[in-house]
Every structure is written in structure tokens, then in C-alpha cells.
mmCIF file of C-alpha atoms in Angstrom:
data_model
loop_
_atom_site.group_PDB
_atom_site.id
_atom_site.type_symbol
_atom_site.label_atom_id
_atom_site.label_comp_id
_atom_site.label_asym_id
_atom_site.label_seq_id
_atom_site.Cartn_x
_atom_site.Cartn_y
_atom_site.Cartn_z
ATOM 1 C CA MET A 9 67.731 34.401 118.087
ATOM 2 C CA ARG A 10 66.436 37.520 116.399
ATOM 3 C CA PRO A 11 64.665 37.279 113.135
ATOM 4 C CA MET A 12 66.604 38.504 110.108
ATOM 5 C CA ARG A 13 64.178 41.322 109.411
ATOM 6 C CA SER A 14 64.714 43.115 112.749
ATOM 7 C CA MET A 15 68.541 43.134 112.340
ATOM 8 C CA PHE A 16 68.285 44.984 109.030
ATOM 9 C CA HIS A 17 65.616 47.220 110.374
ATOM 10 C CA ASP A 18 67.861 48.422 113.265
ATOM 11 C CA ARG A 19 70.728 49.327 110.929
ATOM 12 C CA ARG A 20 68.495 51.560 108.821
ATOM 13 C CA ARG A 21 67.446 53.601 111.860
ATOM 14 C CA GLN A 22 71.029 54.560 112.808
ATOM 15 C CA GLY A 23 71.660 56.620 109.667
ATOM 16 C CA VAL A 24 74.881 58.471 108.856
ATOM 17 C CA PRO A 25 76.962 59.460 111.830
ATOM 18 C CA THR A 26 77.346 63.176 112.432
ATOM 19 C CA LEU A 27 80.683 64.990 111.978
ATOM 20 C CA ASN A 28 82.204 66.437 115.078
ATOM 21 C CA VAL A 29 83.188 70.054 114.340
ATOM 22 C CA ALA A 30 84.176 71.060 117.852
ATOM 23 C CA SER A 31 87.858 71.474 116.899
ATOM 24 C CA MET A 32 87.128 73.398 113.648
ATOM 25 C CA PRO A 33 87.486 76.938 115.173
ATOM 26 C CA ASP A 34 90.881 75.935 116.620
ATOM 27 C CA LEU A 35 92.071 74.803 113.267
ATOM 28 C CA ILE A 36 90.792 77.924 111.505
ATOM 29 C CA PHE A 37 92.460 80.260 114.011
ATOM 30 C CA THR A 38 95.714 78.326 113.802
ATOM 31 C CA VAL A 39 95.792 78.682 109.978
ATOM 32 C CA LEU A 40 94.819 82.378 110.294
ATOM 33 C CA PHE A 41 97.589 82.963 112.821
ATOM 34 C CA PHE A 42 100.105 81.256 110.544
ATOM 35 C CA PHE A 43 99.247 83.500 107.613
ATOM 36 C CA MET A 44 99.430 86.601 109.803
ATOM 37 C CA ILE A 45 102.942 85.644 110.886
ATOM 38 C CA VAL A 46 104.404 84.804 107.474
ATOM 39 C CA THR A 47 102.747 87.548 105.446
ATOM 40 C CA HIS A 48 104.739 90.760 105.007
ATOM 41 C CA MET A 49 102.704 93.844 104.242
ATOM 42 C CA ARG A 50 104.433 96.674 102.367
ATOM 43 C CA SER A 51 104.592 99.601 104.824
ATOM 44 C CA ASP A 52 104.935 102.448 102.325
ATOM 45 C CA GLU A 53 103.432 103.207 98.965
ATOM 46 C CA VAL A 54 105.848 103.928 96.157
ATOM 47 C CA LYS A 55 105.017 107.366 94.848
ATOM 48 C CA VAL A 56 107.646 107.558 92.172
ATOM 49 C CA ARG A 57 107.836 105.651 88.946
ATOM 50 C CA LEU A 58 110.967 103.646 88.409
ATOM 51 C CA GLU A 59 112.435 100.981 86.184
ATOM 52 C CA VAL A 60 114.843 98.996 88.359
ATOM 53 C CA PRO A 61 118.116 97.735 86.893
ATOM 54 C CA ALA A 62 118.654 94.001 86.602
ATOM 55 C CA GLY A 63 121.445 91.975 88.237
ATOM 56 C CA SER A 64 122.726 88.443 88.361
ATOM 57 C CA GLU A 65 123.744 88.164 92.058
ATOM 58 C CA VAL A 66 120.484 89.169 93.702
ATOM 59 C CA LYS A 67 119.698 88.157 97.312
ATOM 60 C CA LYS A 68 116.591 89.000 99.234
ATOM 61 C CA LEU A 69 116.901 91.069 102.399
ATOM 62 C CA THR A 70 114.664 89.349 104.948
ATOM 63 C CA GLY A 71 114.160 89.296 108.685
ATOM 64 C CA HIS A 72 115.581 92.774 109.167
ATOM 65 C CA PRO A 73 113.527 95.049 111.443
ATOM 66 C CA ALA A 74 115.520 98.198 110.710
ATOM 67 C CA ILE A 75 115.185 98.972 107.050
ATOM 68 C CA ILE A 76 114.789 102.418 105.456
ATOM 69 C CA ASN A 77 113.551 102.422 101.874
ATOM 70 C CA ILE A 78 114.812 105.085 99.481
ATOM 71 C CA TYR A 79 113.429 105.321 95.969
ATOM 72 C CA ILE A 80 114.636 107.574 93.173
ATOM 73 C CA GLY A 81 112.290 107.857 90.224
ATOM 74 C CA ARG A 82 110.323 110.158 87.979
ATOM 75 C CA GLN A 83 107.047 111.782 88.720
ATOM 76 C CA GLY A 84 104.459 110.304 86.438
ATOM 77 C CA ASP A 85 101.026 108.887 86.039
ATOM 78 C CA ARG A 86 100.966 105.099 86.274
ATOM 79 C CA GLU A 87 97.711 104.777 84.270
ATOM 80 C CA THR A 88 98.677 106.834 81.255
ATOM 81 C CA ARG A 89 102.364 105.995 81.492
ATOM 82 C CA SER A 90 103.161 109.685 80.859
ATOM 83 C CA LEU A 91 106.364 110.736 82.503
ATOM 84 C CA ASP A 92 107.531 114.106 83.778
ATOM 85 C CA ASN A 93 111.237 114.944 83.679
ATOM 86 C CA THR A 94 111.179 115.779 87.364
ATOM 87 C CA TRP A 95 113.194 113.289 89.429
ATOM 88 C CA LEU A 96 112.008 112.681 92.987
ATOM 89 C CA VAL A 97 113.490 111.056 96.052
ATOM 90 C CA GLN A 98 111.166 109.122 98.355
ATOM 91 C CA LEU A 99 112.281 108.114 101.862
ATOM 92 C CA ASN A 100 109.929 105.447 103.224
ATOM 93 C CA GLY A 101 106.581 107.105 102.454
ATOM 94 C CA ASP A 102 107.534 110.770 102.073
ATOM 95 C CA LEU A 103 108.981 112.756 99.134
ATOM 96 C CA VAL A 104 112.145 114.510 100.328
ATOM 97 C CA SER A 105 115.067 116.429 98.989
ATOM 98 C CA PRO A 106 118.604 115.010 99.490
ATOM 99 C CA SER A 107 119.379 117.723 102.083
ATOM 100 C CA GLU A 108 116.469 116.464 104.298
ATOM 101 C CA ILE A 109 117.688 112.846 104.387
ATOM 102 C CA PRO A 110 120.190 113.075 107.311
ATOM 103 C CA ALA A 111 117.631 114.641 109.656
ATOM 104 C CA ARG A 112 114.974 112.103 108.680
ATOM 105 C CA ILE A 113 117.309 109.155 109.169
ATOM 106 C CA ASN A 114 118.447 110.436 112.572
ATOM 107 C CA ALA A 115 114.757 110.821 113.585
ATOM 108 C CA ILE A 116 114.082 107.267 112.525
ATOM 109 C CA ARG A 117 117.189 105.967 114.230
ATOM 110 C CA SER A 118 116.228 107.669 117.538
ATOM 111 C CA LYS A 119 112.941 105.726 117.590
ATOM 112 C CA LEU A 120 114.667 102.327 117.268
ATOM 113 C CA SER A 121 116.160 100.194 119.999
ATOM 114 C CA PRO A 122 119.960 100.432 120.348
ATOM 115 C CA GLU A 123 120.464 97.006 118.692
ATOM 116 C CA ASN A 124 118.272 97.871 115.736
ATOM 117 C CA ALA A 125 119.775 101.354 115.431
ATOM 118 C CA GLU A 126 123.196 99.747 115.091
ATOM 119 C CA ARG A 127 121.909 97.377 112.341
ATOM 120 C CA LEU A 128 120.043 100.044 110.431
ATOM 121 C CA THR A 129 120.099 99.259 106.714
ATOM 122 C CA VAL A 130 119.083 101.441 103.771
ATOM 123 C CA SER A 131 117.408 99.728 100.878
ATOM 124 C CA PHE A 132 118.295 101.879 97.866
ATOM 125 C CA ARG A 133 116.190 101.532 94.733
ATOM 126 C CA ALA A 134 116.862 103.914 91.806
ATOM 127 C CA ASP A 135 115.621 104.039 88.273
ATOM 128 C CA ARG A 136 118.094 102.864 85.680
ATOM 129 C CA GLN A 137 117.854 106.307 83.947
ATOM 130 C CA ALA A 138 118.264 108.318 87.202
ATOM 131 C CA PRO A 139 120.918 111.079 86.976
ATOM 132 C CA MET A 140 124.088 110.070 88.737
ATOM 133 C CA GLY A 141 124.354 113.533 90.267
ATOM 134 C CA LEU A 142 121.119 112.927 92.241
ATOM 135 C CA VAL A 143 122.188 109.403 93.193
ATOM 136 C CA SER A 144 125.549 110.811 94.431
ATOM 137 C CA ASP A 145 123.770 113.531 96.409
ATOM 138 C CA VAL A 146 121.590 110.923 98.123
ATOM 139 C CA LYS A 147 124.614 108.729 98.896
ATOM 140 C CA GLN A 148 126.462 111.717 100.403
ATOM 141 C CA ALA A 149 123.393 112.529 102.548
ATOM 142 C CA LEU A 150 123.453 108.910 103.765
ATOM 143 C CA GLN A 151 127.149 109.258 104.680
ATOM 144 C CA GLN A 152 126.338 112.430 106.671
ATOM 145 C CA ALA A 153 123.694 110.506 108.619
ATOM 146 C CA TYR A 154 126.166 107.626 109.178
ATOM 147 C CA ALA A 155 123.844 105.273 107.389
ATOM 148 C CA LEU A 156 126.628 103.199 105.831
ATOM 149 C CA LYS A 157 124.862 99.821 105.367
ATOM 150 C CA ILE A 158 123.234 100.160 101.939
ATOM 151 C CA ASN A 159 121.454 97.452 100.033
ATOM 152 C CA TYR A 160 121.101 98.243 96.337
ATOM 153 C CA SER A 161 117.849 96.750 94.985
ATOM 154 C CA ALA A 162 117.607 95.179 91.511
ATOM 155 C CA THR A 163 115.506 92.677 89.707
ATOM 156 C CA GLU A 164 117.039 89.251 88.986
ATOM 157 C CA ILE A 165 118.049 88.414 85.443
ATOM 158 C CA SER A 166 116.301 85.267 84.255
ATOM 159 C CA PRO A 167 118.783 82.558 83.191
#
């Protein structure tokens, strides 16, 4: 038999076992890949200032590859909150006039696959104070471009 002192002495020499970090890069890249897949980056910067109307039956438009964003708002400085009385129309990232909308939509549609071109949806977001004449002009331009699937954006009313 071994003496008692040598048994305790052997245990002290072993120390704390090391942590195996060989699979750590795999885990990090898996988490990174997950966040890259589920994160949606806004593709266009909103250049107009708008106060969106509120609604009670609001549903989120998700998983749609063929969406055109149209914003109607006032020109203004976001920092000073000063507003100009000039109303602007923004199609995706560009400021346009209503007469330019059909040509722009047809150009966008021509770049899409046939399935996505058929499912093309317009996300329409207008300021609550926007003149109805301008809103009507934009809607008529959308009809000329045969962009008939329109999603009207609003903020949800809190219950």
C-alpha cells in the first residue's frame, strides 16, 4: 500500500483540467450566420419627413422579395423639426414626381424574375396631412404601371 501522504501529493499536481475550445469557432460562426439570416437591413433611407396614420388592423408584410416602397412626406430638417410646405414623393431611395413613377416601376419590374414580377407589391406610406390630390396622382401612376397590389402602411394603435 501507498502511504497517505503520496496519494494527496499526486492529486495536487494534476491541477485544474483545461477547457477544450476547439469547437468554439464553429459555434461563433453558427450564431453569426443565424443573425445574418434573420436580420433585415433597410435598403433605402427615408428622405422625407412623415407622420404615419394609425390603424387597428395592422399586419406586417414579411417574406416578400418584390416590394417597392413609396413615401409621401414633407421636406424638412429632422434635427430642428422645421418643416417646409413642399410635399415630396420618394420611390425606394429616389425623390420622384408622380409622372415618373410608371417608368421607374417598369424598370424595376424588368429586373425581377417572372414570378417576383407577378407578385410585385407596393408599400405605400403617406403622411397623415398629405394632400389627397398628390396621393391620388401617385395612385393613378401606380395604375398606369399595373402595380395594383398596394399595401398601405400605418402604425398600430395601442389597446
